[in-house]
Coordinates of C-alpha atoms in Angstrom, one line a residue:
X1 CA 155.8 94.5 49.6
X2 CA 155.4 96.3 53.0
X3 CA 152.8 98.8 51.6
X4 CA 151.1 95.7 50.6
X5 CA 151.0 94.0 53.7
X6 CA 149.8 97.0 55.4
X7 CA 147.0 97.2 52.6
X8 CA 146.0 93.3 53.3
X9 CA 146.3 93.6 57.2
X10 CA 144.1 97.5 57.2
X11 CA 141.9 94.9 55.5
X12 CA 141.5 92.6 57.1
X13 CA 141.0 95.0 60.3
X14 CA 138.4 97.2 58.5
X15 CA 136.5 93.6 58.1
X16 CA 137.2 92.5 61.4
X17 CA 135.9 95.5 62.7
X18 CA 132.5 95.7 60.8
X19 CA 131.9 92.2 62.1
X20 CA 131.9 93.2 65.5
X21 CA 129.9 96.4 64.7
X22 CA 127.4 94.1 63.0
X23 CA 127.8 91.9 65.9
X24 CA 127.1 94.5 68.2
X25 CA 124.1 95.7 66.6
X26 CA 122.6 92.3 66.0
X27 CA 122.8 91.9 69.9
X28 CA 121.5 95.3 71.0
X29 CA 118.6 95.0 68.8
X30 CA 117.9 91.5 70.0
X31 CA 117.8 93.4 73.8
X32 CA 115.5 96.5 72.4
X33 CA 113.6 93.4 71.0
X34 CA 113.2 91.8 74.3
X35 CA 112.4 94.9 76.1
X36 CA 109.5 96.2 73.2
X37 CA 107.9 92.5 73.4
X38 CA 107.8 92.3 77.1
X39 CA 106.5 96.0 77.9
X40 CA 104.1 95.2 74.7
X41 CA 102.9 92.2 76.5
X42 CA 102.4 93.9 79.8
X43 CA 100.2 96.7 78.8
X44 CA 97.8 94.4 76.5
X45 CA 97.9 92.1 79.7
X46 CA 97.4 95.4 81.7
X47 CA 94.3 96.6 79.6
X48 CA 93.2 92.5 79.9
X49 CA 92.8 92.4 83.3
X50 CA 91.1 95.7 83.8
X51 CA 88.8 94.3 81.9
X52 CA 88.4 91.2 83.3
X53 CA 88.2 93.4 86.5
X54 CA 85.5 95.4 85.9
X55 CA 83.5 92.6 84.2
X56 CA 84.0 90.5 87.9
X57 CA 82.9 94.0 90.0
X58 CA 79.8 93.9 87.9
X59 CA 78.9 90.8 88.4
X60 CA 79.5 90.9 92.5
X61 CA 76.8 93.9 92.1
X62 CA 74.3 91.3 90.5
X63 CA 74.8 88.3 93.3
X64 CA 72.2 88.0 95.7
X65 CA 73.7 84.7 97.1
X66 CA 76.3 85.2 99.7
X67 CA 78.2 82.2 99.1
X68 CA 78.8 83.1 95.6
X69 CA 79.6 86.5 96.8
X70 CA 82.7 85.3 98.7
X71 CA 84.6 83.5 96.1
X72 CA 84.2 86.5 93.4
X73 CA 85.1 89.0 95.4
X74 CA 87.9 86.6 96.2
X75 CA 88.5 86.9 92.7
X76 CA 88.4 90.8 92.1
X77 CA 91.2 90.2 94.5
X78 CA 93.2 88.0 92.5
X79 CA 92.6 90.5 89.1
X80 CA 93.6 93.2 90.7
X81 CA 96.7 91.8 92.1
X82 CA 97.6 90.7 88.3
X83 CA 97.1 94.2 87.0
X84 CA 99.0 95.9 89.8
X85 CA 101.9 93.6 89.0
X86 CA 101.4 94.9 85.1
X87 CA 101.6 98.4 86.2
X88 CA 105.2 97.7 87.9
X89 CA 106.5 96.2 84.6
X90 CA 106.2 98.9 82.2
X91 CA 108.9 101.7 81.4
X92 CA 106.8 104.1 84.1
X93 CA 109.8 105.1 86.6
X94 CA 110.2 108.4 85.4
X95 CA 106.0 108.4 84.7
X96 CA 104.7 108.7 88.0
X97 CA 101.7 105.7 88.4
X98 CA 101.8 105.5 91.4
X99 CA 97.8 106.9 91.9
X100 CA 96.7 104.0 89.6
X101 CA 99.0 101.3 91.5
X102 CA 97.2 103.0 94.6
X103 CA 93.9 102.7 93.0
X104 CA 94.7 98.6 92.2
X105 CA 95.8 98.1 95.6
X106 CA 92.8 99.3 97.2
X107 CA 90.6 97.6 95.7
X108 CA 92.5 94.1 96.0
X109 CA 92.2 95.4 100.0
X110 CA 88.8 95.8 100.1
X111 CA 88.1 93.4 97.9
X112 CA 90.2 90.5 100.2
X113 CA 89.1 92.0 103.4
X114 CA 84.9 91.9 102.9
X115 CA 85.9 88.6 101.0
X116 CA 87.5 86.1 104.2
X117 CA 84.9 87.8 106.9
X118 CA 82.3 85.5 107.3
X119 CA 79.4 87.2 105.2
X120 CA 76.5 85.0 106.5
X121 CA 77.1 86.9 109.7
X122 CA 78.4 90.1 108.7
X123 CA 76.5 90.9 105.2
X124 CA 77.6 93.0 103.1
X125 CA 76.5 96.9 104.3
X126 CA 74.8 99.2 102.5
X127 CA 77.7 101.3 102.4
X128 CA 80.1 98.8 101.2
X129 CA 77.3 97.9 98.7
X130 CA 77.5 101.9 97.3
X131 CA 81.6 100.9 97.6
X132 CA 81.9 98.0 95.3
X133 CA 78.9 100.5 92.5
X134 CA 81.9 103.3 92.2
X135 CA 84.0 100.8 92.1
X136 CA 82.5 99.5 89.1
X137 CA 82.3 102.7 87.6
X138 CA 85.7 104.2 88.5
X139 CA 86.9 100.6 86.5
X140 CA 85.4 101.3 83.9
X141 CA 87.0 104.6 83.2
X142 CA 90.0 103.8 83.6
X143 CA 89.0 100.4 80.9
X144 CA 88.0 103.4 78.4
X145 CA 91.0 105.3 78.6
X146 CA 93.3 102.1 78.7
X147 CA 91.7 100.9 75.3
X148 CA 92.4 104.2 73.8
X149 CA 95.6 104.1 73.7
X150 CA 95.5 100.4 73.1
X151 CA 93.4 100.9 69.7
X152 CA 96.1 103.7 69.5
X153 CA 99.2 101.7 69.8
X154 CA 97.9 99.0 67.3
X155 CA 96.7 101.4 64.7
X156 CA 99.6 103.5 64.6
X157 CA 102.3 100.8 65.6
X158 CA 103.3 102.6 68.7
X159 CA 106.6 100.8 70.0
X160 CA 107.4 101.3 73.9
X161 CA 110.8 101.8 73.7
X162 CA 110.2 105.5 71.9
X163 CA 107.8 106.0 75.1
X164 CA 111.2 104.5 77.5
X165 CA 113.3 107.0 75.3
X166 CA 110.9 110.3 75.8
X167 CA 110.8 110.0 79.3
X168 CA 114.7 109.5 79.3
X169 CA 115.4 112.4 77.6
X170 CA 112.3 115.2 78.5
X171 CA 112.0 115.6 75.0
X172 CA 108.9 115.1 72.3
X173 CA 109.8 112.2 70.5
X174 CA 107.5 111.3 67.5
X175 CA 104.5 110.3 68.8
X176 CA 103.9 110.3 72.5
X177 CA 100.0 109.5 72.6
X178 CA 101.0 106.6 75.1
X179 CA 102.5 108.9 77.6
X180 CA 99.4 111.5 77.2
X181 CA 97.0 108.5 77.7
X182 CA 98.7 107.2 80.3
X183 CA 99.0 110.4 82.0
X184 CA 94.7 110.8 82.0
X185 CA 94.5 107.1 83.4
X186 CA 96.4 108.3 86.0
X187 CA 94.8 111.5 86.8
X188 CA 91.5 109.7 86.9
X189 CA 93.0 107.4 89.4
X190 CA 94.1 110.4 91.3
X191 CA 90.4 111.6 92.1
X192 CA 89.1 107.8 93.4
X193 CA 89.8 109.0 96.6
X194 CA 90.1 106.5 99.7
X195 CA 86.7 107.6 101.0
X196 CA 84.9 105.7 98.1
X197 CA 86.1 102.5 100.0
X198 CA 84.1 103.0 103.3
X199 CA 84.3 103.8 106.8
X200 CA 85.9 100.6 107.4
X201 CA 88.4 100.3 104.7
X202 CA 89.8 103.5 105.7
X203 CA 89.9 102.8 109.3
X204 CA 92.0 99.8 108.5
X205 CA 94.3 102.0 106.5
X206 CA 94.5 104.5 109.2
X207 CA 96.4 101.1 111.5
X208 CA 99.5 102.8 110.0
X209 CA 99.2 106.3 111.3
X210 CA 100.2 107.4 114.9
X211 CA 96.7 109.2 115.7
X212 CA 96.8 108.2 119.4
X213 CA 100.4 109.0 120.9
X214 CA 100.3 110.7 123.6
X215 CA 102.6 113.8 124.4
X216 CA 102.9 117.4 123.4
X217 CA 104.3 118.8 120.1
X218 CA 108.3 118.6 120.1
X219 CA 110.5 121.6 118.6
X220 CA 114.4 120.7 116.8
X221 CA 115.9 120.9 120.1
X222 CA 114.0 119.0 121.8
X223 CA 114.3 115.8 119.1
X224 CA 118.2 116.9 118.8
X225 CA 118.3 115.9 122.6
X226 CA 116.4 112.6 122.0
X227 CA 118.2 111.6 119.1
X228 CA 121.9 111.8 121.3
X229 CA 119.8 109.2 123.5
X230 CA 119.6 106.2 121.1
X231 CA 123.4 107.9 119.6
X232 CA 126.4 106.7 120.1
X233 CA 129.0 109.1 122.4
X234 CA 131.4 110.8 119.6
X235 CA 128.4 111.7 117.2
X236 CA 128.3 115.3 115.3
X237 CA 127.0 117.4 112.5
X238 CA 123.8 117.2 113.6
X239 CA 121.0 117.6 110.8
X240 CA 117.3 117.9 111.2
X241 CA 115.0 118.3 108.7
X242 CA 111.0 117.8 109.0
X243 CA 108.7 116.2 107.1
X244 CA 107.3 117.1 104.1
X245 CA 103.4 117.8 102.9
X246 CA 101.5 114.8 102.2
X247 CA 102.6 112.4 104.9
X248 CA 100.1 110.7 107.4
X249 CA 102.0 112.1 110.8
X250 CA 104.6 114.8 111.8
X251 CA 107.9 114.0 112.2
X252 CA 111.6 114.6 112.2
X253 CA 114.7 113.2 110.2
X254 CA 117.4 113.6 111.3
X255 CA 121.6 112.4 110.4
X256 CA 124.1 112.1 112.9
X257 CA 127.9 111.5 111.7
X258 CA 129.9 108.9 114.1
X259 CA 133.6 110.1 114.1
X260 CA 135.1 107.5 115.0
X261 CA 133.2 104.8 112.7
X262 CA 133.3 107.7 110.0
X263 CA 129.6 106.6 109.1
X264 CA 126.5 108.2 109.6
X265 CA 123.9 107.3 111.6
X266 CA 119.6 107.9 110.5
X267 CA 117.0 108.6 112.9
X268 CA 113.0 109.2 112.5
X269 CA 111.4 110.7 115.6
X270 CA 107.5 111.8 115.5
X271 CA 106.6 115.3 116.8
X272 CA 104.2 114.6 118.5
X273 CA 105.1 113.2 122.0
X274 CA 109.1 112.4 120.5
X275 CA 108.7 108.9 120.2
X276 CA 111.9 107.2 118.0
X277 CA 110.3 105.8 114.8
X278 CA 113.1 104.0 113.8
X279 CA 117.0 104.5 113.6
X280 CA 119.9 103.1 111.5
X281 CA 123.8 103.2 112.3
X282 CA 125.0 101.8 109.0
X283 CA 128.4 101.1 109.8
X284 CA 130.9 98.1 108.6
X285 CA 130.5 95.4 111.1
X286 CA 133.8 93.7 112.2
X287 CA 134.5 90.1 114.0
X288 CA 132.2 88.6 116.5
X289 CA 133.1 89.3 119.8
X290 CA 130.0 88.5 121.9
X291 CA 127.4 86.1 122.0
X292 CA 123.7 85.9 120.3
X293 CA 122.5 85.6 123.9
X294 CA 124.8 88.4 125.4
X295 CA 123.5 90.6 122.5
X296 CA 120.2 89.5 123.2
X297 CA 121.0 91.0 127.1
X298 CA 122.2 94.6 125.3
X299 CA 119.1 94.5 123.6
X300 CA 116.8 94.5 126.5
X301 CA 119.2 97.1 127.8
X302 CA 118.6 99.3 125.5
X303 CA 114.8 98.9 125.8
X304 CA 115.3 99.6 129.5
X305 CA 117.5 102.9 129.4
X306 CA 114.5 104.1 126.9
X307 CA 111.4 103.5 129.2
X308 CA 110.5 100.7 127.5
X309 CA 108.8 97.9 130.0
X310 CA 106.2 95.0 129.6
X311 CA 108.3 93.6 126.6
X312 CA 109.8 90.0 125.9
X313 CA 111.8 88.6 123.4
X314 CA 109.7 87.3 121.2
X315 CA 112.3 86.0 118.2
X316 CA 116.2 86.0 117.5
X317 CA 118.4 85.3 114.5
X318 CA 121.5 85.8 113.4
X319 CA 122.9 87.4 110.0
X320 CA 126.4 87.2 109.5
X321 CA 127.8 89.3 112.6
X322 CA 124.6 90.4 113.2
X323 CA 121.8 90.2 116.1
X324 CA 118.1 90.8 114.8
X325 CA 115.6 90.4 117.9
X326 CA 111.9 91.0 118.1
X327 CA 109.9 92.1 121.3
X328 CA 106.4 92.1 122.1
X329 CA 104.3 93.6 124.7
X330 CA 103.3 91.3 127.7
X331 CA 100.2 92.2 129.6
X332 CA 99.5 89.7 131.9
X333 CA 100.7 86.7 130.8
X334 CA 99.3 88.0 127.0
X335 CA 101.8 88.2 124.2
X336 CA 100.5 91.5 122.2
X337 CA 101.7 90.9 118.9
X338 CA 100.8 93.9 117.4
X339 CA 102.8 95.7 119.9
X340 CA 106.6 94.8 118.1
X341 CA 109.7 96.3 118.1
X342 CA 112.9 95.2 116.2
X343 CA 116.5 95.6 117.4
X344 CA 119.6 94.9 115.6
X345 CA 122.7 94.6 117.6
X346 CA 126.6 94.4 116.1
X347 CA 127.9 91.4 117.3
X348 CA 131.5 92.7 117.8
X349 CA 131.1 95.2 120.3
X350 CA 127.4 95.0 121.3
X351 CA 126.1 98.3 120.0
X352 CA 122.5 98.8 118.9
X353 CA 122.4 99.6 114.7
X354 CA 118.9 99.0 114.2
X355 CA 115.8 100.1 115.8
X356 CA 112.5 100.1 114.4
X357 CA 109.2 100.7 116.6
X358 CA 106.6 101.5 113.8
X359 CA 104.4 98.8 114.6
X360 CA 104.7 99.3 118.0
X361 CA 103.6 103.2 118.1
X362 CA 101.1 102.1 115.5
X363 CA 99.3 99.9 117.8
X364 CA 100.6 100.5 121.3
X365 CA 97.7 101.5 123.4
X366 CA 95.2 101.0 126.5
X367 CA 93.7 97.8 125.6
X368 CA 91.2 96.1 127.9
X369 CA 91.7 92.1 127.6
X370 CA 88.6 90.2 127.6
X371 CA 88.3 86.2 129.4
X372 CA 88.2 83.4 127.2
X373 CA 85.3 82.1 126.5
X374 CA 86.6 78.8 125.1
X375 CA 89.2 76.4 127.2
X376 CA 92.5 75.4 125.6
X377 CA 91.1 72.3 125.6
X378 CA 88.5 73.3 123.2
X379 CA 90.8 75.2 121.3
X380 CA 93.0 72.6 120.6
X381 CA 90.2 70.3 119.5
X382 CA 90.3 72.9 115.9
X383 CA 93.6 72.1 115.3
X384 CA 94.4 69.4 112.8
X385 CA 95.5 66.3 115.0
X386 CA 98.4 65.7 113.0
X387 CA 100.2 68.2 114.8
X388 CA 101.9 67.2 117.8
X389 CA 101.3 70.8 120.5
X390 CA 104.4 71.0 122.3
X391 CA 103.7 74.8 124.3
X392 CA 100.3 76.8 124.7
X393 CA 99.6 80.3 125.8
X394 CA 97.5 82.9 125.1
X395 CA 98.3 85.8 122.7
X396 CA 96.6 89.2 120.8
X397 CA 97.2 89.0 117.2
X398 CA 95.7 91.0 113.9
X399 CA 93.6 89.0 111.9
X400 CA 93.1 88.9 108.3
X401 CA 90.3 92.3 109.0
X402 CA 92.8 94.2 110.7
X403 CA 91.0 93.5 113.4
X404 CA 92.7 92.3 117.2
X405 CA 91.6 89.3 118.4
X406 CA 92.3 87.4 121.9
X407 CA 93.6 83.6 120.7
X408 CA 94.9 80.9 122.1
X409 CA 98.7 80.5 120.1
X410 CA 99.8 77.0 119.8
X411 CA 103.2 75.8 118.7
X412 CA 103.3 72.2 117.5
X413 CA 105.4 70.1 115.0
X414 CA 104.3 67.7 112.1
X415 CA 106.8 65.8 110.3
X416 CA 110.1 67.8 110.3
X417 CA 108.2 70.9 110.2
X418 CA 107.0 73.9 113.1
X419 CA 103.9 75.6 112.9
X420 CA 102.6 78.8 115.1
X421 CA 98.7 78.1 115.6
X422 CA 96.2 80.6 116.5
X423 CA 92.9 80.0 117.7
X424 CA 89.8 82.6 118.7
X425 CA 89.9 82.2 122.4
X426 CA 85.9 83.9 122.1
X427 CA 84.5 81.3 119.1
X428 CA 87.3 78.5 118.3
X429 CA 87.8 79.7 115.1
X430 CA 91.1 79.0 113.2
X431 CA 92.3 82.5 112.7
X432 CA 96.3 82.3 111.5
X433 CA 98.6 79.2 110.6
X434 CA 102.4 80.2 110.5
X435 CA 105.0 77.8 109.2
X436 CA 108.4 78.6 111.2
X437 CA 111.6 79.0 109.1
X438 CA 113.5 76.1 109.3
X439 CA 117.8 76.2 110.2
X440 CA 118.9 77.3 106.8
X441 CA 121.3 73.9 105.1
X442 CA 125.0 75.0 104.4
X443 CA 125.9 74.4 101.3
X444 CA 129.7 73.4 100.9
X445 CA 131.9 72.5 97.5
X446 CA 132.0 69.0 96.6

């Protein structure tokens, strides 16, 4: 009777057990399903909008009206944006892309840029005319290749989850024509270099590079003794490495390890002049001891102990035990915008964690301020009247070009809701609306 029992129960287990195996496999092919259907849809939505794309880019070439001109390059924008967005959802993160996500992004740059200037004043140049013809023909290269291996993958049945598996694994799986044509869209991209955009495109680009710091070249030692500076007292191991080939600007990593916090601490300091990119204490943050204002008071400190003058707080905000602050330059009663640095600053002991002056040594430099040529009176007069003005000063800020621009900056309230208005001090023209975040609501259990 036992050995029968044992029969009915092994059984019943063995059952039991090939259910949840079936189980199992139901649900991880309904997963590989998911995955195959979505990566499936972006690539035919991929190949769609390149299409689309280089369909819109010829057609810009054809317009001789510049208020037609506007709204399609306006709309080459808009593709371009799509089919970068493509790009980042297909099983690539072991198949570097990132020269045809370049590629995308560029031209959605140039594109929106020559699109909101004002192209009854400032036609299109010949240059940017020559731009927008390689354009057109680097598009449609990449369309050719793309449809390859789209008549590919529908001929042969191609699934992208063998392509997700190859990559995994390094290995030649059955059929890897979609990694092969992927990999020549992607070399083609590499050779549409930045120079095809233009003089002024690459200008713009060049906003993120440090070209004009002043200062002599820096050796290890000399950023080891800069680094102790923005460091905390009881710091050691000491590690400095510099930058690899390939990046826009010289500079130095380096890691500090904080004995008593046990952490370590990340600093970026350029060679050129030693100017502190950025650095990063990422330690665990205990009870708040001090005030947002008191922290606001170490901030400026710090600023001070480094050289830094001619800033003002600009914003604050708290995160948890947290102090984030923003400065700008101030130049005679002119907020720079450009010019910002951000500070963080632990609220239970009043120690700087965060630094980050990239913008600032990005766009730090002699300016010369020109008069308004418009009163705030007549500034105000472009504002929509709804908005009640409440404070009014004048203020440097990068436009929509890249481009700086001396405006009059307005804060004012409609409804419930804050708005930061800029005007063009020189030709009353609305340059930038900014919504300010509203106190976030607190959310409690009912």
């Amino acid at each position: 009777m036992f050995r029968g029992l044992l029969i009915a129960f092994l059984t019943i287990a063995l059952i039991g057990t090939g259910y949840w195996g079936y189980k199992e496999h139901q649900e991880k092919n309904a997963v590989l399903i998911q995955a195959e259907n979505n990566y499936q849809r972006a690539f035919h939505d991929l190949t769609y909008q390149i299409d689309q794309l280089h369909d819109k880019i010829g057609s810009t070439l054809a317009m001789n009206s510049r208020k037609s001109l506007s709204p399609a390059l306006a709309e080459v924008w808009r593709i371009s944006s799509e089919a970068h967005s493509d790009v980042g959802q297909l099983p690539l993160t072991l198949l570097p892309f990132n020269k045809t996500e370049e590629f995308l992004s560029n031209i959605g740059q140039f594109s929106y840029q020559t699109a909101v200037r004002d192209l009854t004043k400032n036609p299109l140049s010949k240059q940017e005319y020559n731009t927008l013809k390689k354009l057109y023909q680097d598009a449609a290269e990449i369309q050719n290749e793309l449809r390859k291996v789209q008549h590919l993958v529908l001929e042969n049945n191609l699934r992208w989850m063998d392509v997700e598996l190859a990559l995994a694994s390094g290995q030649k799986q059955m059929d890897n024509t979609i990694i092969d044509g992927l990999k020549t869209v992607e070399k083609n991209a590499e050779e549409y270099s930045e120079s095809n955009f233009g003089a002024t495109f690459t200008a713009m680009k060049k906003r993120n590079n440090f070209d004009h710091l002043e200062g002599n070249t820096i050796s290890r030692e000399e950023a080891k003794k800069i680094s102790l500076r923005f460091a905390p007292k009881n710091v050691d191991r000491i590690e400095i490495t510099e930058n690899g080939k390939g990046a826009s600007f010289g500079f130095y990593s380096i890691t500090m390890h904080d004995r008593e916090n046990q952490h370590d601490l990340y600093m970026d300091i350029t060679k050129k002049g030693g100017y502190p990119i950025y650095l990063l204490h990422n330690r665990e943050i205990q009870e708040q001891k001090i005030s947002l204002n008191e922290a606001s008071n170490k901030a400026v400190q710090f600023l001070k102990k480094q050289g830094m003058r001619d800033l003002e707080l600009f914003e604050s905000s708290q995160y948890d035990n947290i102090g984030v602050f923003t400065f700008v330059s101030n130049i005679d009663n002119v907020r720079i915008y450009p010019d910002s640095i951000r500070i963080k600053v632990a609220l239970d002991n009043g120690e700087v964690i965060g630094y980050s002056a990239r913008d600032y040594l990005a766009a730090n430099k002699k300016r010369t301020i020109p008069k308004p040529a418009i009163s705030k009176e007549e500034a105000q007069k472009q504002i929509n009247p709804n908005v009640q003005i409440q404070e009014s000063r004048l203020a440097v800020i990068a436009n929509d070009l890249g481009h700086e621009v001396l405006c009059y900056e307005f804060l004012g309230t409609m409804n419930e809701d804050t708005y930061r208005i800029f005007v063009n001090a020189l030709d009353g023209t609305e340059e930038k609306v900014e919504k300010l975040k509203n106190a976030e609501p607190i959310y409690r259990n009912m």
